[in-house]
Amino acid sequence: MSRTLATRRVFALLGATLAVVGATQLDLASWRLYVTAFALLLPSYFFSIDVPPPAAIVLPYLSTVTALVYVGGLPIIAVDYLTKLASPRLKTALYRRGLYQPPPMLRPLIEAAAEGRRAPRDVWIDHWANHATGATGLAVRWTAFHLLTTRFPALRPIFAVMLSEVVGQTFWVVLHLFLPVPTASWFAKSRRPWSNFGLDEHTDVAFAMFLFFPFWLLLIYFGYAAYGLPGLVLGAVSSLAPHYVLKLLNDRREASERLKDTNRALELKALALEEKQEELKSFIYTVTHDLKNPLNAIQITADLLRESDGKACSAEGRDHLERIIRIASTSEDMIRDLMELFRVTSSPEPVDWVDLGQVAHQVVDTLAPQIHAKGVCVQVGPLPRLLGQEEKLACVLTNLLSNAVKYVPAGAGEVEVSAKQLNGSVRLCVRDNGIGIPAPYHRNIFELFGRVPSKEQAVDGHVVAGTGVGLAIVKRIVEAHLGEVWVESTPGAGSRFYVQLPAEPA
Ligand code: ADP
């Protein structure tokens, strides 16, 4: 917890405790006095507030001035008026140093002064009108208090209330110097001047003021009446509580507003991302689909040329034709595999319990023609069930098994699928006794189009055709299942492809 927050909480707690203690010891005989004090002071505070919240700043200021006015009489009103005259200069100086944020109504004036310009006439008129009503308000209040306390001496304790406020405000101002108050952000955000207590987005602050104000006055008065000067000081200190409660409320609301803003921004980003993904999907689909046709046409045309005029060509010309056909065919295969990668990885599929043994047997059935053609011996050991996407896991096994069959020698090939239960995960292994993979390619073969160069991967003296897309599909699916895939292999001694998947992904 930050020091500021801790201090605010301490003050809020102190205030609340004193309020409860005060209430239990209240001299009920004088309740009229309290009610009158409250009724008199409340309007005088509220109707003078014409700057944005936090009222915590305004209330202390007003009560201090009111108290001084009460003590000092009309001369103080004059002093207050003169200070207000000087205040734009002081505020401008503070604003230049970044120590003061003017409220909206003062902003044009202060900004103009800070830039060495003279503010427009109507801004000045507004300013003087504000001062005039402020000073008049003070004069009216002073007269009212004066008349009331002369006529009804019983109201004199209000005097004590005022005095203790002065003490309280002094404390408050001193503390205020050390504690950051979120006023600047309030001012900056406020779209219109805070007028009295219109119940709008500041409702909770207004509500808190209603809630604490009576306690506040009672505490101060009670402190003085019951315990003299120490009581007055205690009451004054406790009068700080509302300020801190207001600030706590303020902070909380600001934090929740920030959270709302962040959530909204996140939602918008997610939406934009989804849209982009859709756009990308259709782009990839169109490109791959459209590329297939011209490639196909190239292949067919070259084929026709070979059939019709192949014999008339020189040996070199025939070689070129063969190469065109080969390259077009490989490119077509690549596009087909790319589309497959795209289809498999982007198709939505529910997560459910998957019986890997059953899936592996189905895959072996599908690959039966290749397996028999090469006379490969395929064994599937007991495999567990796990939570995942069945079609995608079948695709992983298909790719690994078809590779194994592809890269073993004809007639002597052995392929084995086994699994091991580890702590919270399942490790699948597809082992073969094929040509193996040189170490420098162990990572690269899982990338898109990553292949061992044709020269280094002949099986039975023949180059093995392929596109380098299969293992990239495997890697994407396994990673989407929060798993890992890797290979252990030595050239000439076969390969072991491992797939480790969480038994129950989160
Ligand atoms: P493709 O087999 O179509 O080329 P893959 O992505 O499935 O594409 O495999 C990438 C490369 O990894 C292959 O070209 C091959 O060099 C190597 N490879 C994959 N599986 C095996 C295996 N069981 N034995 C030897 N090499 C393999």
Short mmCIF file of C-alpha atoms and ligand atoms in Angstrom, two decimals:
data_model
loop_
_atom_site.label_atom_id
_atom_site.label_comp_id
_atom_site.label_asym_id
_atom_site.label_seq_id
_atom_site.Cartn_x
_atom_site.Cartn_y
_atom_site.Cartn_z
CA MET A 1 0.00 0.00 0.00
CA SER A 2 1.35 3.44 -0.81
CA ARG A 3 2.15 5.82 2.02
CA THR A 4 -0.49 8.27 0.82
CA LEU A 5 -3.19 5.65 0.78
CA ALA A 6 -2.17 4.42 4.22
CA THR A 7 -2.29 7.96 5.61
CA ARG A 8 -5.69 8.55 4.08
CA ARG A 9 -7.01 5.37 5.58
CA VAL A 10 -5.63 6.26 9.00
CA PHE A 11 -7.35 9.63 8.88
CA ALA A 12 -10.59 8.18 7.60
CA LEU A 13 -10.52 5.62 10.42
CA LEU A 14 -9.64 8.23 13.02
CA GLY A 15 -12.51 10.41 11.88
CA ALA A 16 -14.98 7.57 11.91
CA THR A 17 -13.87 6.44 15.40
CA LEU A 18 -14.13 9.94 16.81
CA ALA A 19 -17.55 10.31 15.22
CA VAL A 20 -18.79 7.19 16.97
CA VAL A 21 -17.23 8.17 20.31
CA GLY A 22 -18.59 11.68 19.92
CA ALA A 23 -22.06 10.40 19.18
CA THR A 24 -22.14 8.21 22.31
CA GLN A 25 -21.16 11.12 24.57
CA LEU A 26 -23.29 13.76 22.94
CA ASP A 27 -25.13 16.09 25.27
CA LEU A 28 -28.57 15.60 23.89
CA ALA A 29 -29.85 18.71 25.62
CA SER A 30 -27.98 20.84 23.13
CA TRP A 31 -29.00 18.98 19.97
CA ARG A 32 -30.83 22.07 18.73
CA LEU A 33 -27.59 23.90 18.80
CA TYR A 34 -25.92 21.34 16.59
CA VAL A 35 -28.76 21.25 14.18
CA THR A 36 -28.76 25.04 13.95
CA ALA A 37 -25.01 25.16 13.45
CA PHE A 38 -25.27 22.60 10.74
CA ALA A 39 -28.25 24.26 9.06
CA LEU A 40 -26.46 27.58 9.07
CA LEU A 41 -23.16 26.35 7.81
CA LEU A 42 -24.30 23.89 5.21
CA PRO A 43 -25.79 26.40 2.77
CA SER A 44 -22.96 28.79 3.36
CA TYR A 45 -20.52 26.10 2.26
CA PHE A 46 -22.44 24.62 -0.55
CA PHE A 47 -23.74 27.72 -2.22
CA SER A 48 -20.29 29.15 -2.41
CA ILE A 49 -18.80 26.22 -4.24
CA ASP A 50 -18.43 27.12 -7.87
CA VAL A 51 -15.20 25.40 -8.78
CA PRO A 52 -14.77 21.78 -9.79
CA PRO A 53 -14.22 19.10 -7.17
CA PRO A 54 -12.58 17.93 -5.09
CA ALA A 55 -14.65 19.92 -2.72
CA ALA A 56 -12.05 18.89 -0.19
CA ILE A 57 -9.98 21.80 -1.43
CA VAL A 58 -12.86 24.26 -1.53
CA LEU A 59 -14.47 23.47 1.79
CA PRO A 60 -11.37 24.04 3.89
CA TYR A 61 -10.63 27.22 2.06
CA LEU A 62 -14.12 28.56 2.55
CA SER A 63 -14.35 27.55 6.16
CA THR A 64 -11.01 29.16 6.88
CA VAL A 65 -12.06 32.38 5.24
CA THR A 66 -15.47 32.28 6.89
CA ALA A 67 -13.87 31.73 10.26
CA LEU A 68 -11.46 34.58 9.70
CA VAL A 69 -14.29 36.76 8.56
CA TYR A 70 -16.18 35.93 11.68
CA VAL A 71 -13.20 36.72 13.87
CA GLY A 72 -11.93 39.69 11.95
CA GLY A 73 -15.10 41.17 10.57
CA LEU A 74 -15.40 43.40 7.55
CA PRO A 75 -11.65 44.23 7.27
CA ILE A 76 -11.03 40.58 6.54
CA ILE A 77 -13.51 40.73 3.72
CA ALA A 78 -11.47 43.56 2.27
CA VAL A 79 -8.25 41.55 2.69
CA ASP A 80 -9.88 38.56 1.01
CA TYR A 81 -10.96 40.76 -1.84
CA LEU A 82 -7.45 42.15 -2.25
CA THR A 83 -5.90 38.67 -2.19
CA LYS A 84 -8.23 37.68 -4.94
CA LEU A 85 -7.01 40.62 -6.93
CA ALA A 86 -3.47 39.33 -6.59
CA SER A 87 -4.37 35.71 -7.14
CA PRO A 88 -4.23 35.58 -10.97
CA ARG A 89 -0.57 36.67 -10.79
CA LEU A 90 0.30 34.08 -8.20
CA LYS A 91 -1.61 31.39 -10.07
CA THR A 92 0.05 32.29 -13.33
CA ALA A 93 3.49 32.06 -11.71
CA LEU A 94 2.61 28.63 -10.28
CA TYR A 95 1.10 27.51 -13.61
CA ARG A 96 4.31 28.44 -15.43
CA ARG A 97 6.25 26.20 -13.06
CA GLY A 98 3.77 23.35 -13.61
CA LEU A 99 2.57 23.53 -10.00
CA TYR A 100 -1.00 24.59 -10.70
CA GLN A 101 -3.74 23.41 -13.02
CA PRO A 102 -6.38 26.12 -13.48
CA PRO A 103 -10.05 25.07 -13.40
CA PRO A 104 -11.83 25.40 -16.78
CA MET A 105 -13.28 28.83 -16.01
CA LEU A 106 -9.89 30.26 -15.07
CA ARG A 107 -7.95 28.50 -17.80
CA PRO A 108 -8.24 31.14 -20.58
CA LEU A 109 -7.18 33.83 -18.14
CA ILE A 110 -4.18 32.02 -16.73
CA GLU A 111 -3.07 30.63 -20.08
CA ALA A 112 -3.24 34.08 -21.64
CA ALA A 113 -1.27 35.59 -18.77
CA ALA A 114 1.32 32.79 -18.92
CA GLU A 115 1.83 33.48 -22.62
CA GLY A 116 2.09 37.21 -22.00
CA ARG A 117 -1.22 37.93 -23.77
CA ARG A 118 -4.18 39.79 -22.40
CA ALA A 119 -7.22 37.57 -22.03
CA PRO A 120 -10.39 38.58 -23.93
CA ARG A 121 -12.64 41.11 -22.22
CA ASP A 122 -15.48 38.73 -21.45
CA VAL A 123 -13.08 36.38 -19.65
CA TRP A 124 -12.06 39.23 -17.37
CA ILE A 125 -15.69 40.21 -16.83
CA ASP A 126 -16.45 36.63 -15.81
CA HIS A 127 -13.51 36.70 -13.46
CA TRP A 128 -14.58 39.91 -11.73
CA ALA A 129 -18.16 38.73 -11.54
CA ASN A 130 -16.95 35.63 -9.72
CA HIS A 131 -14.94 37.70 -7.28
CA ALA A 132 -17.78 40.07 -6.70
CA THR A 133 -20.24 37.30 -5.87
CA GLY A 134 -17.61 35.56 -3.72
CA ALA A 135 -16.92 38.68 -1.69
CA THR A 136 -20.60 39.51 -1.46
CA GLY A 137 -21.24 36.00 -0.24
CA LEU A 138 -18.71 36.52 2.53
CA ALA A 139 -20.25 39.82 3.53
CA VAL A 140 -23.72 38.29 3.63
CA ARG A 141 -22.52 35.36 5.71
CA TRP A 142 -20.67 37.58 8.09
CA THR A 143 -23.71 39.82 8.58
CA ALA A 144 -25.94 36.82 9.11
CA PHE A 145 -23.63 35.30 11.73
CA HIS A 146 -23.14 38.63 13.40
CA LEU A 147 -26.84 39.33 13.66
CA LEU A 148 -27.66 35.80 14.75
CA THR A 149 -25.03 35.54 17.45
CA THR A 150 -25.89 38.99 18.80
CA ARG A 151 -29.55 38.11 18.96
CA PHE A 152 -29.07 34.52 20.12
CA PRO A 153 -25.95 34.23 22.27
CA ALA A 154 -26.62 30.50 22.50
CA LEU A 155 -25.31 30.24 18.94
CA ARG A 156 -21.90 31.42 20.06
CA PRO A 157 -20.46 27.91 19.99
CA ILE A 158 -20.46 28.27 16.25
CA PHE A 159 -17.57 30.53 16.94
CA ALA A 160 -15.75 27.55 18.38
CA VAL A 161 -16.62 25.54 15.33
CA MET A 162 -15.09 28.20 13.18
CA LEU A 163 -11.97 28.46 15.25
CA SER A 164 -11.36 24.77 15.34
CA GLU A 165 -11.81 24.77 11.63
CA VAL A 166 -9.02 27.29 11.36
CA VAL A 167 -6.78 25.00 13.40
CA GLY A 168 -7.90 22.01 11.35
CA GLN A 169 -7.27 23.73 8.08
CA THR A 170 -3.78 24.72 9.13
CA PHE A 171 -3.00 21.06 9.78
CA TRP A 172 -4.66 20.16 6.58
CA VAL A 173 -2.79 22.65 4.50
CA VAL A 174 0.51 21.51 6.01
CA LEU A 175 -0.33 17.89 5.28
CA HIS A 176 -1.54 18.82 1.88
CA LEU A 177 1.92 20.07 1.06
CA PHE A 178 3.30 16.58 1.59
CA LEU A 179 0.54 14.44 0.14
CA PRO A 180 -0.25 14.41 -3.56
CA VAL A 181 -3.91 15.19 -4.12
CA PRO A 182 -5.57 14.13 -7.39
CA THR A 183 -6.87 17.60 -8.07
CA ALA A 184 -4.99 18.24 -11.28
CA SER A 185 -6.55 15.26 -13.01
CA TRP A 186 -9.98 16.28 -11.77
CA PHE A 187 -9.55 19.73 -13.16
CA ALA A 188 -8.14 18.48 -16.41
CA LYS A 189 -10.98 16.02 -16.90
CA SER A 190 -13.86 18.20 -15.82
CA ARG A 191 -15.84 19.23 -18.86
CA ARG A 192 -17.89 21.89 -17.13
CA PRO A 193 -17.46 23.91 -13.95
CA TRP A 194 -18.66 22.21 -10.85
CA SER A 195 -21.77 24.04 -9.84
CA ASN A 196 -23.05 23.54 -6.33
CA PHE A 197 -23.94 19.88 -6.05
CA GLY A 198 -25.69 18.81 -9.17
CA LEU A 199 -25.99 15.04 -8.91
CA ASP A 200 -24.06 13.85 -11.93
CA GLU A 201 -20.97 11.72 -12.29
CA HIS A 202 -19.69 13.27 -9.07
CA THR A 203 -22.64 11.87 -7.15
CA ASP A 204 -20.59 9.74 -4.85
CA VAL A 205 -18.49 12.70 -3.77
CA ALA A 206 -21.61 14.77 -3.12
CA PHE A 207 -23.08 11.83 -1.25
CA ALA A 208 -19.97 11.47 0.89
CA MET A 209 -20.17 15.13 1.75
CA PHE A 210 -23.74 14.77 2.92
CA LEU A 211 -22.78 11.77 4.93
CA PHE A 212 -19.81 13.26 6.70
CA PHE A 213 -20.59 16.87 6.98
CA PRO A 214 -22.80 16.68 10.08
CA PHE A 215 -20.28 14.44 11.82
CA TRP A 216 -17.58 16.85 10.95
CA LEU A 217 -19.28 19.82 12.58
CA LEU A 218 -20.46 17.84 15.56
CA LEU A 219 -16.99 16.53 16.19
CA ILE A 220 -15.40 19.90 16.17
CA TYR A 221 -18.01 21.52 18.30
CA PHE A 222 -18.25 18.57 20.62
CA GLY A 223 -14.50 18.52 21.03
CA TYR A 224 -14.41 22.11 22.14
CA ALA A 225 -17.52 22.03 24.34
CA ALA A 226 -16.51 18.86 26.13
CA TYR A 227 -12.75 19.08 26.44
CA GLY A 228 -11.81 22.69 25.84
CA LEU A 229 -8.72 23.43 23.81
CA PRO A 230 -7.41 19.81 23.51
CA GLY A 231 -10.88 18.77 22.43
CA LEU A 232 -10.89 21.52 19.89
CA VAL A 233 -7.57 20.35 18.46
CA LEU A 234 -8.81 16.75 18.46
CA GLY A 235 -12.02 17.77 16.74
CA ALA A 236 -10.09 19.79 14.23
CA VAL A 237 -7.77 16.90 13.44
CA SER A 238 -10.70 14.56 13.07
CA SER A 239 -12.32 17.06 10.75
CA LEU A 240 -9.66 16.03 8.27
CA ALA A 241 -11.35 12.67 7.91
CA PRO A 242 -13.92 13.77 5.32
CA HIS A 243 -11.20 15.14 3.12
CA TYR A 244 -9.50 11.82 3.09
CA VAL A 245 -12.67 9.89 2.61
CA LEU A 246 -13.43 12.10 -0.37
CA LYS A 247 -10.00 11.48 -1.75
CA LEU A 248 -10.34 7.74 -1.26
CA LEU A 249 -13.62 7.83 -3.16
CA ASN A 250 -11.99 9.95 -5.77
CA ASP A 251 -9.07 7.57 -6.21
CA ARG A 252 -11.38 4.58 -6.36
CA ARG A 253 -13.53 6.10 -9.03
CA GLU A 254 -10.55 7.20 -11.05
CA ALA A 255 -9.07 3.71 -10.83
CA SER A 256 -12.34 2.11 -11.93
CA GLU A 257 -12.65 4.60 -14.80
CA ARG A 258 -9.13 3.74 -15.89
CA LEU A 259 -9.96 0.04 -15.73
CA LYS A 260 -13.08 0.58 -17.81
CA ASP A 261 -11.07 2.52 -20.39
CA THR A 262 -8.44 -0.20 -20.53
CA ASN A 263 -11.07 -2.94 -20.91
CA ARG A 264 -12.78 -1.07 -23.70
CA ALA A 265 -9.45 -0.52 -25.46
CA LEU A 266 -8.67 -4.23 -25.13
CA GLU A 267 -12.08 -5.19 -26.53
CA LEU A 268 -11.56 -2.93 -29.50
CA LYS A 269 -8.09 -4.35 -30.10
CA ALA A 270 -9.40 -7.92 -29.95
CA LEU A 271 -12.12 -7.03 -32.42
CA ALA A 272 -9.66 -5.39 -34.79
CA LEU A 273 -7.37 -8.42 -34.50
CA GLU A 274 -10.21 -10.80 -35.33
CA GLU A 275 -11.10 -8.73 -38.36
CA LYS A 276 -7.49 -8.67 -39.49
CA GLN A 277 -7.27 -12.43 -39.07
CA GLU A 278 -10.37 -12.95 -41.19
CA GLU A 279 -8.94 -10.63 -43.81
CA LEU A 280 -5.64 -12.51 -43.78
CA LYS A 281 -7.42 -15.85 -44.06
CA SER A 282 -9.35 -14.82 -47.13
CA PHE A 283 -6.22 -13.23 -48.60
CA ILE A 284 -4.16 -16.41 -48.18
CA TYR A 285 -7.00 -18.50 -49.53
CA THR A 286 -7.44 -16.34 -52.62
CA VAL A 287 -3.74 -16.10 -53.35
CA THR A 288 -3.05 -19.81 -53.01
CA HIS A 289 -6.17 -20.71 -54.91
CA ASP A 290 -5.45 -18.28 -57.74
CA LEU A 291 -1.82 -19.35 -58.00
CA LYS A 292 -2.78 -22.96 -58.50
CA ASN A 293 -4.50 -22.37 -61.84
CA PRO A 294 -1.63 -20.70 -63.77
CA LEU A 295 0.82 -23.30 -62.41
CA ASN A 296 -1.47 -26.03 -63.54
CA ALA A 297 -1.71 -24.41 -66.97
CA ILE A 298 2.11 -24.15 -67.20
CA GLN A 299 2.45 -27.81 -66.35
CA ILE A 300 -0.18 -28.94 -68.85
CA THR A 301 1.22 -26.74 -71.63
CA ALA A 302 4.78 -27.94 -71.04
CA ASP A 303 3.49 -31.51 -70.98
CA LEU A 304 1.69 -30.99 -74.31
CA LEU A 305 4.81 -29.46 -75.81
CA ARG A 306 6.87 -32.43 -74.70
CA GLU A 307 4.35 -34.85 -76.19
CA SER A 308 3.97 -33.03 -79.50
CA ASP A 309 7.39 -31.52 -80.19
CA GLY A 310 9.58 -33.25 -77.60
CA LYS A 311 11.30 -35.44 -80.13
CA ALA A 312 12.15 -32.47 -82.36
CA CYS A 313 13.83 -30.68 -79.45
CA SER A 314 17.53 -30.88 -78.75
CA ALA A 315 18.60 -32.84 -75.66
CA GLU A 316 19.16 -29.55 -73.85
CA GLY A 317 15.70 -28.29 -74.85
CA ARG A 318 14.10 -31.47 -73.54
CA ASP A 319 15.99 -31.02 -70.27
CA HIS A 320 14.60 -27.52 -69.94
CA LEU A 321 11.08 -28.80 -70.60
CA GLU A 322 11.49 -31.52 -67.99
CA ARG A 323 12.70 -28.95 -65.48
CA ILE A 324 9.71 -26.67 -66.17
CA ILE A 325 7.34 -29.57 -65.61
CA ARG A 326 9.14 -30.62 -62.42
CA ILE A 327 9.26 -27.14 -60.94
CA ALA A 328 5.63 -26.41 -61.81
CA SER A 329 4.59 -29.70 -60.25
CA THR A 330 6.60 -29.04 -57.05
CA SER A 331 5.15 -25.54 -56.81
CA GLU A 332 1.67 -26.93 -57.21
CA ASP A 333 2.36 -29.46 -54.45
CA MET A 334 3.65 -26.68 -52.23
CA ILE A 335 0.51 -24.65 -52.77
CA ARG A 336 -1.65 -27.69 -52.12
CA ASP A 337 0.22 -28.37 -48.87
CA LEU A 338 0.07 -24.72 -47.89
CA MET A 339 -3.68 -24.76 -48.35
CA GLU A 340 -3.81 -27.89 -46.25
CA LEU A 341 -1.76 -26.19 -43.51
CA PHE A 342 -4.11 -23.27 -43.65
CA ARG A 343 -7.20 -25.47 -43.59
CA VAL A 344 -6.02 -27.65 -40.72
CA THR A 345 -4.70 -24.89 -38.49
CA SER A 346 -7.59 -22.49 -38.96
CA SER A 347 -10.54 -24.85 -38.82
CA PRO A 348 -12.31 -24.68 -35.47
CA GLU A 349 -12.64 -27.94 -33.59
CA PRO A 350 -13.99 -28.77 -30.13
CA VAL A 351 -11.68 -30.13 -27.46
CA ASP A 352 -12.64 -33.58 -26.24
CA TRP A 353 -11.17 -36.83 -24.98
CA VAL A 354 -9.17 -38.40 -27.80
CA ASP A 355 -8.23 -42.08 -27.88
CA LEU A 356 -4.77 -41.84 -29.44
CA GLY A 357 -4.58 -45.64 -30.01
CA GLN A 358 -7.75 -45.58 -32.07
CA VAL A 359 -6.56 -42.54 -34.00
CA ALA A 360 -3.17 -44.15 -34.75
CA HIS A 361 -4.82 -47.33 -36.09
CA GLN A 362 -7.08 -45.27 -38.34
CA VAL A 363 -4.04 -43.41 -39.66
CA VAL A 364 -2.21 -46.69 -40.36
CA ASP A 365 -5.30 -47.88 -42.25
CA THR A 366 -5.32 -44.73 -44.37
CA LEU A 367 -1.62 -45.11 -45.15
CA ALA A 368 -1.96 -48.84 -45.89
CA PRO A 369 -1.29 -48.46 -49.65
CA GLN A 370 2.12 -46.76 -49.06
CA ILE A 371 2.97 -49.11 -46.21
CA HIS A 372 2.28 -52.22 -48.30
CA ALA A 373 3.93 -50.79 -51.38
CA LYS A 374 7.21 -50.40 -49.48
CA GLY A 375 6.77 -53.47 -47.32
CA VAL A 376 7.17 -51.51 -44.09
CA CYS A 377 6.44 -53.12 -40.75
CA VAL A 378 4.39 -50.70 -38.63
CA GLN A 379 3.69 -51.37 -34.96
CA VAL A 380 1.39 -49.34 -32.75
CA GLY A 381 1.89 -49.81 -29.01
CA PRO A 382 -0.70 -49.02 -26.35
CA LEU A 383 -1.50 -45.31 -26.53
CA PRO A 384 -3.37 -43.28 -23.88
CA ARG A 385 -6.37 -40.97 -24.10
CA LEU A 386 -5.90 -37.26 -23.75
CA LEU A 387 -7.87 -34.05 -24.02
CA GLY A 388 -7.41 -32.44 -27.41
CA GLN A 389 -8.72 -31.93 -30.94
CA GLU A 390 -9.09 -35.29 -32.62
CA GLU A 391 -8.87 -34.26 -36.26
CA LYS A 392 -5.79 -32.17 -35.64
CA LEU A 393 -4.04 -34.86 -33.60
CA ALA A 394 -4.83 -37.33 -36.40
CA CYS A 395 -3.15 -34.92 -38.78
CA VAL A 396 -0.02 -34.92 -36.55
CA LEU A 397 0.16 -38.70 -36.58
CA THR A 398 -0.52 -38.86 -40.33
CA ASN A 399 2.38 -36.55 -41.09
CA LEU A 400 4.82 -38.29 -38.75
CA LEU A 401 3.86 -41.79 -39.92
CA SER A 402 3.83 -40.95 -43.62
CA ASN A 403 7.28 -39.37 -43.25
CA ALA A 404 8.57 -42.42 -41.41
CA VAL A 405 7.28 -44.69 -44.18
CA LYS A 406 8.67 -42.34 -46.81
CA TYR A 407 12.20 -42.24 -45.36
CA VAL A 408 12.75 -45.94 -44.58
CA PRO A 409 14.29 -48.31 -47.13
CA ALA A 410 11.87 -50.48 -49.08
CA GLY A 411 11.52 -54.04 -47.77
CA ALA A 412 13.41 -53.45 -44.51
CA GLY A 413 11.51 -50.54 -43.00
CA GLU A 414 10.38 -50.62 -39.38
CA VAL A 415 8.16 -48.01 -37.81
CA GLU A 416 6.90 -47.99 -34.27
CA VAL A 417 4.46 -45.70 -32.47
CA SER A 418 4.66 -45.73 -28.67
CA ALA A 419 3.77 -43.48 -25.76
CA LYS A 420 4.93 -42.80 -22.25
CA GLN A 421 2.89 -41.20 -19.45
CA LEU A 422 4.91 -38.53 -17.71
CA ASN A 423 3.95 -36.31 -14.85
CA GLY A 424 0.84 -34.54 -16.22
CA SER A 425 1.76 -35.10 -19.84
CA VAL A 426 1.95 -37.74 -22.54
CA ARG A 427 5.07 -38.28 -24.67
CA LEU A 428 4.40 -39.86 -28.05
CA CYS A 429 7.26 -41.32 -30.06
CA VAL A 430 7.30 -42.24 -33.75
CA ARG A 431 10.46 -44.24 -34.41
CA ASP A 432 11.81 -45.45 -37.72
CA ASN A 433 14.96 -47.13 -38.99
CA GLY A 434 15.22 -44.84 -42.02
CA ILE A 435 17.89 -42.57 -43.41
CA GLY A 436 17.97 -40.29 -40.37
CA ILE A 437 18.48 -36.55 -40.31
CA PRO A 438 21.81 -34.71 -39.95
CA ALA A 439 21.95 -32.68 -36.72
CA PRO A 440 22.10 -29.19 -38.36
CA TYR A 441 18.60 -29.73 -39.74
CA HIS A 442 16.90 -30.91 -36.55
CA ARG A 443 15.28 -27.54 -35.91
CA ASN A 444 14.93 -26.27 -39.43
CA ILE A 445 12.76 -29.14 -40.66
CA PHE A 446 9.90 -27.89 -38.43
CA GLU A 447 9.85 -24.54 -40.21
CA LEU A 448 7.66 -23.91 -43.25
CA PHE A 449 9.35 -25.39 -46.39
CA GLY A 450 12.25 -26.58 -44.18
CA ARG A 451 13.81 -29.70 -45.74
CA VAL A 452 17.06 -31.59 -45.73
CA PRO A 453 18.67 -30.87 -49.14
CA SER A 454 17.69 -33.50 -51.71
CA LYS A 455 21.31 -34.68 -52.16
CA GLU A 456 21.51 -35.65 -48.49
CA GLN A 457 18.25 -37.55 -48.25
CA ALA A 458 18.16 -40.21 -50.92
CA VAL A 459 16.29 -43.40 -50.03
CA ASP A 460 17.25 -46.53 -51.92
CA GLY A 461 19.27 -44.31 -54.25
CA HIS A 462 16.25 -42.12 -55.12
CA VAL A 463 15.61 -38.53 -54.21
CA VAL A 464 12.49 -38.24 -52.03
CA ALA A 465 10.00 -35.64 -53.17
CA GLY A 466 8.35 -33.35 -50.67
CA THR A 467 7.42 -29.77 -49.90
CA GLY A 468 8.62 -29.23 -46.34
CA VAL A 469 5.14 -28.30 -45.09
CA GLY A 470 4.15 -31.47 -43.17
CA LEU A 471 6.28 -30.92 -40.06
CA ALA A 472 5.35 -27.22 -39.99
CA ILE A 473 1.71 -28.33 -39.69
CA VAL A 474 2.70 -30.76 -36.93
CA LYS A 475 4.51 -28.05 -34.99
CA ARG A 476 1.61 -25.58 -35.21
CA ILE A 477 -0.94 -28.14 -34.05
CA VAL A 478 1.24 -29.39 -31.20
CA GLU A 479 1.96 -25.87 -30.00
CA ALA A 480 -1.74 -24.99 -30.16
CA HIS A 481 -2.21 -27.93 -27.78
CA LEU A 482 0.44 -26.32 -25.53
CA GLY A 483 2.83 -29.15 -26.34
CA GLU A 484 6.28 -29.57 -27.85
CA VAL A 485 7.71 -31.51 -30.76
CA TRP A 486 11.32 -32.41 -31.48
CA VAL A 487 13.46 -34.99 -33.20
CA GLU A 488 16.38 -37.18 -32.16
CA SER A 489 18.17 -38.69 -35.10
CA THR A 490 21.49 -39.81 -36.51
CA PRO A 491 22.03 -40.14 -40.26
CA GLY A 492 21.84 -43.80 -41.23
CA ALA A 493 20.48 -44.90 -37.85
CA GLY A 494 16.84 -43.83 -38.07
CA SER A 495 14.84 -41.08 -36.36
CA ARG A 496 12.64 -40.64 -33.33
CA PHE A 497 10.06 -37.89 -33.47
CA TYR A 498 8.71 -36.94 -30.05
CA VAL A 499 5.46 -35.13 -29.35
CA GLN A 500 4.85 -34.14 -25.75
CA LEU A 501 1.33 -32.99 -24.91
CA PRO A 502 -0.29 -32.04 -21.64
CA ALA A 503 -2.67 -34.82 -20.65
CA GLU A 504 -5.31 -32.21 -19.79
CA PRO A 505 -4.45 -28.81 -21.21
CA ALA A 506 -5.65 -25.82 -19.15
P1 ADP B 1 8.38 -33.25 -46.69
O1 ADP B 1 8.51 -34.61 -46.16
O2 ADP B 1 7.19 -33.03 -47.54
O3 ADP B 1 9.62 -32.73 -47.32
P2 ADP B 1 8.09 -32.49 -43.95
O4 ADP B 1 7.84 -31.16 -43.33
O5 ADP B 1 7.18 -33.56 -43.58
O6 ADP B 1 8.15 -32.24 -45.48
O7 ADP B 1 9.55 -32.90 -43.56
C1 ADP B 1 10.58 -31.95 -43.64
C2 ADP B 1 11.89 -32.63 -43.84
O8 ADP B 1 12.26 -33.36 -42.68
C3 ADP B 1 11.88 -33.67 -44.92
O9 ADP B 1 12.15 -33.08 -46.17
C4 ADP B 1 13.00 -34.59 -44.52
O10 ADP B 1 14.21 -34.03 -44.91
C5 ADP B 1 12.96 -34.54 -43.02
N1 ADP B 1 12.25 -35.71 -42.43
C6 ADP B 1 11.01 -35.70 -41.92
N2 ADP B 1 10.70 -36.90 -41.41
C7 ADP B 1 11.77 -37.68 -41.59
C8 ADP B 1 12.09 -39.05 -41.27
N3 ADP B 1 11.23 -39.84 -40.64
N4 ADP B 1 13.31 -39.51 -41.62
C9 ADP B 1 14.20 -38.72 -42.24
N5 ADP B 1 13.97 -37.43 -42.58
C10 ADP B 1 12.77 -36.92 -42.25
#
